[in-house]
Amino acid sequence: DAELFDRLFAINLRAPFLLSQAFAAQLPQNAKGNIINILDARLNRPLPDHFVYRLAKGGLWQMTQMLALELAPRATVNAVALGAILPPPGQGQEYLDRMAQEQVPLRRAGSARIVTENVLHLLTQDFLTGVIVPIDGGQFL
């Protein structure tokens, strides 16, 4: 439906675009900056479930790479692609742990700590840009 399409694109593509524009406009000419976008690790599996969500996240993937070129050398633009980190809406941690045991090669779910460590790593690297870091325990290999 058109309303869902507009809402998911507003959240997952338009908002990051506007934030990136505002960031680039205010970044002092002699300063360096970083943008980290949040993707879904399922992007490399173009299945029809969650069609509009995946379409918007695919656009964000492309935008990450385009902005990496556009904003270089003043800023790096990277993304993390999250897998089994949080349970789906309406499900609890038990569900996530059970799903991870069955579907994730490392047989466990990720955590906010793991995401934070990877984001901090990207923020400290001045020679990485346009990089998508999958944080999925190998789930989408």
mmCIF file of C-alpha atoms in Angstrom:
data_model
loop_
_atom_site.group_PDB
_atom_site.id
_atom_site.type_symbol
_atom_site.label_atom_id
_atom_site.label_comp_id
_atom_site.label_asym_id
_atom_site.label_seq_id
_atom_site.Cartn_x
_atom_site.Cartn_y
_atom_site.Cartn_z
ATOM 1 C CA ASP A 1 0.000 0.000 0.000
ATOM 2 C CA ALA A 2 1.154 3.537 -0.775
ATOM 3 C CA GLU A 3 1.019 4.733 2.837
ATOM 4 C CA LEU A 4 3.353 1.948 4.003
ATOM 5 C CA PHE A 5 5.660 2.638 1.057
ATOM 6 C CA ASP A 6 5.875 6.339 1.945
ATOM 7 C CA ARG A 7 6.407 5.650 5.648
ATOM 8 C CA LEU A 8 9.147 3.055 5.159
ATOM 9 C CA PHE A 9 10.956 5.169 2.574
ATOM 10 C CA ALA A 10 10.690 8.230 4.843
ATOM 11 C CA ILE A 11 12.266 6.343 7.741
ATOM 12 C CA ASN A 12 14.829 4.210 5.934
ATOM 13 C CA LEU A 13 15.958 6.403 3.026
ATOM 14 C CA ARG A 14 14.669 9.978 3.162
ATOM 15 C CA ALA A 15 15.671 10.629 6.792
ATOM 16 C CA PRO A 16 19.263 9.374 6.320
ATOM 17 C CA PHE A 17 19.483 11.424 3.106
ATOM 18 C CA LEU A 18 18.338 14.630 4.819
ATOM 19 C CA LEU A 19 20.604 14.011 7.818
ATOM 20 C CA SER A 20 23.573 13.415 5.508
ATOM 21 C CA GLN A 21 22.829 16.635 3.617
ATOM 22 C CA ALA A 22 22.608 18.621 6.849
ATOM 23 C CA PHE A 23 25.813 17.024 8.146
ATOM 24 C CA ALA A 24 27.745 17.825 4.960
ATOM 25 C CA ALA A 25 26.461 21.411 4.915
ATOM 26 C CA GLN A 26 27.611 22.148 8.465
ATOM 27 C CA LEU A 27 30.940 20.270 8.321
ATOM 28 C CA PRO A 28 33.709 22.894 8.423
ATOM 29 C CA GLN A 29 35.824 22.916 5.272
ATOM 30 C CA ASN A 30 38.990 21.815 7.089
ATOM 31 C CA ALA A 31 37.302 19.194 9.300
ATOM 32 C CA LYS A 32 36.922 15.456 8.847
ATOM 33 C CA GLY A 33 33.687 13.639 9.561
ATOM 34 C CA ASN A 34 32.003 10.257 9.506
ATOM 35 C CA ILE A 35 28.586 8.953 8.567
ATOM 36 C CA ILE A 36 27.497 5.456 9.591
ATOM 37 C CA ASN A 37 24.265 4.114 8.102
ATOM 38 C CA ILE A 38 22.351 1.112 9.410
ATOM 39 C CA LEU A 39 21.417 -1.552 6.877
ATOM 40 C CA ASP A 40 19.875 -4.994 7.096
ATOM 41 C CA ALA A 41 22.172 -7.966 6.492
ATOM 42 C CA ARG A 42 19.429 -9.592 4.397
ATOM 43 C CA LEU A 43 20.117 -7.155 1.550
ATOM 44 C CA ASN A 44 22.071 -9.781 -0.345
ATOM 45 C CA ARG A 45 18.969 -12.006 -0.378
ATOM 46 C CA PRO A 46 16.339 -10.324 -2.564
ATOM 47 C CA LEU A 47 13.337 -12.252 -1.262
ATOM 48 C CA PRO A 48 9.835 -10.802 -1.643
ATOM 49 C CA ASP A 49 9.050 -10.719 2.097
ATOM 50 C CA HIS A 50 9.179 -7.190 3.520
ATOM 51 C CA PHE A 51 9.411 -5.937 -0.071
ATOM 52 C CA VAL A 52 9.176 -2.188 0.586
ATOM 53 C CA TYR A 53 11.488 -2.301 3.626
ATOM 54 C CA ARG A 54 14.143 -4.177 1.656
ATOM 55 C CA LEU A 55 13.738 -1.817 -1.280
ATOM 56 C CA ALA A 56 14.317 1.210 0.973
ATOM 57 C CA LYS A 57 17.335 -0.404 2.656
ATOM 58 C CA GLY A 58 18.721 -1.270 -0.785
ATOM 59 C CA GLY A 59 18.449 2.406 -1.654
ATOM 60 C CA LEU A 60 20.322 3.274 1.538
ATOM 61 C CA TRP A 61 23.053 0.817 0.556
ATOM 62 C CA GLN A 62 23.468 2.617 -2.776
ATOM 63 C CA MET A 63 23.292 6.009 -1.076
ATOM 64 C CA THR A 64 26.062 4.959 1.315
ATOM 65 C CA GLN A 65 28.363 4.184 -1.588
ATOM 66 C CA MET A 66 27.393 7.300 -3.551
ATOM 67 C CA LEU A 67 27.910 9.572 -0.542
ATOM 68 C CA ALA A 68 31.277 7.923 0.121
ATOM 69 C CA LEU A 69 32.376 9.221 -3.281
ATOM 70 C CA GLU A 70 30.555 12.544 -2.995
ATOM 71 C CA LEU A 71 31.862 13.498 0.456
ATOM 72 C CA ALA A 72 35.432 12.239 0.093
ATOM 73 C CA PRO A 73 37.961 13.335 1.228
ATOM 74 C CA ARG A 74 36.174 15.378 3.908
ATOM 75 C CA ALA A 75 34.112 12.517 5.313
ATOM 76 C CA THR A 76 33.965 8.758 5.311
ATOM 77 C CA VAL A 77 30.587 7.120 4.746
ATOM 78 C CA ASN A 78 30.128 3.502 5.788
ATOM 79 C CA ALA A 79 27.368 1.219 7.015
ATOM 80 C CA VAL A 80 26.758 -1.702 9.304
ATOM 81 C CA ALA A 81 24.374 -4.407 8.077
ATOM 82 C CA LEU A 82 22.690 -5.999 11.068
ATOM 83 C CA GLY A 83 21.569 -9.595 11.312
ATOM 84 C CA ALA A 84 20.285 -11.336 14.439
ATOM 85 C CA ILE A 85 20.781 -8.543 16.975
ATOM 86 C CA LEU A 86 17.291 -7.771 18.299
ATOM 87 C CA PRO A 87 14.204 -9.974 18.338
ATOM 88 C CA PRO A 88 11.505 -9.142 15.784
ATOM 89 C CA PRO A 89 8.615 -6.978 17.032
ATOM 90 C CA GLY A 90 6.345 -9.016 19.260
ATOM 91 C CA GLN A 91 9.005 -11.646 19.975
ATOM 92 C CA GLY A 92 11.324 -11.972 22.947
ATOM 93 C CA GLN A 93 14.970 -12.822 23.525
ATOM 94 C CA GLU A 94 14.148 -16.548 23.751
ATOM 95 C CA TYR A 95 12.824 -16.450 20.194
ATOM 96 C CA LEU A 96 15.951 -14.653 18.973
ATOM 97 C CA ASP A 97 18.270 -17.101 20.741
ATOM 98 C CA ARG A 98 16.395 -20.112 19.326
ATOM 99 C CA MET A 99 16.402 -18.628 15.814
ATOM 100 C CA ALA A 100 20.124 -17.851 16.065
ATOM 101 C CA GLN A 101 20.896 -21.426 17.142
ATOM 102 C CA GLU A 102 19.173 -22.670 13.987
ATOM 103 C CA GLN A 103 20.159 -20.039 11.401
ATOM 104 C CA VAL A 104 23.415 -18.345 12.433
ATOM 105 C CA PRO A 105 26.672 -20.246 11.769
ATOM 106 C CA LEU A 106 28.133 -18.878 15.027
ATOM 107 C CA ARG A 107 25.034 -20.322 16.805
ATOM 108 C CA ARG A 108 24.251 -17.183 18.782
ATOM 109 C CA ALA A 109 22.664 -13.770 18.435
ATOM 110 C CA GLY A 110 24.636 -10.556 18.339
ATOM 111 C CA SER A 111 24.301 -7.728 20.823
ATOM 112 C CA ALA A 112 24.320 -3.961 21.112
ATOM 113 C CA ARG A 113 27.914 -4.256 22.381
ATOM 114 C CA ILE A 114 29.034 -6.006 19.189
ATOM 115 C CA VAL A 115 27.326 -3.366 17.040
ATOM 116 C CA THR A 116 28.909 -0.576 19.107
ATOM 117 C CA GLU A 117 32.386 -2.077 18.790
ATOM 118 C CA ASN A 118 32.056 -2.314 15.009
ATOM 119 C CA VAL A 119 30.726 1.228 14.666
ATOM 120 C CA LEU A 120 33.564 2.551 16.836
ATOM 121 C CA HIS A 121 36.041 0.687 14.646
ATOM 122 C CA LEU A 122 34.609 2.316 11.516
ATOM 123 C CA LEU A 123 34.738 5.736 13.172
ATOM 124 C CA THR A 124 38.463 5.364 13.851
ATOM 125 C CA GLN A 125 39.420 4.276 10.327
ATOM 126 C CA ASP A 126 40.293 7.132 7.997
ATOM 127 C CA PHE A 127 41.016 4.892 4.990
ATOM 128 C CA LEU A 128 37.702 3.027 4.886
ATOM 129 C CA THR A 129 34.805 4.547 3.006
ATOM 130 C CA GLY A 130 31.871 3.012 1.176
ATOM 131 C CA VAL A 131 32.286 -0.124 3.289
ATOM 132 C CA ILE A 132 29.351 -2.261 4.401
ATOM 133 C CA VAL A 133 30.216 -4.323 7.502
ATOM 134 C CA PRO A 134 27.896 -7.299 8.003
ATOM 135 C CA ILE A 135 27.246 -7.932 11.691
ATOM 136 C CA ASP A 136 25.341 -11.169 11.325
ATOM 137 C CA GLY A 137 27.443 -14.049 12.665
ATOM 138 C CA GLY A 138 27.687 -15.401 9.129
ATOM 139 C CA GLN A 139 23.912 -15.747 8.860
ATOM 140 C CA PHE A 140 23.710 -14.454 5.304
ATOM 141 C CA LEU A 141 26.756 -16.068 3.742
#
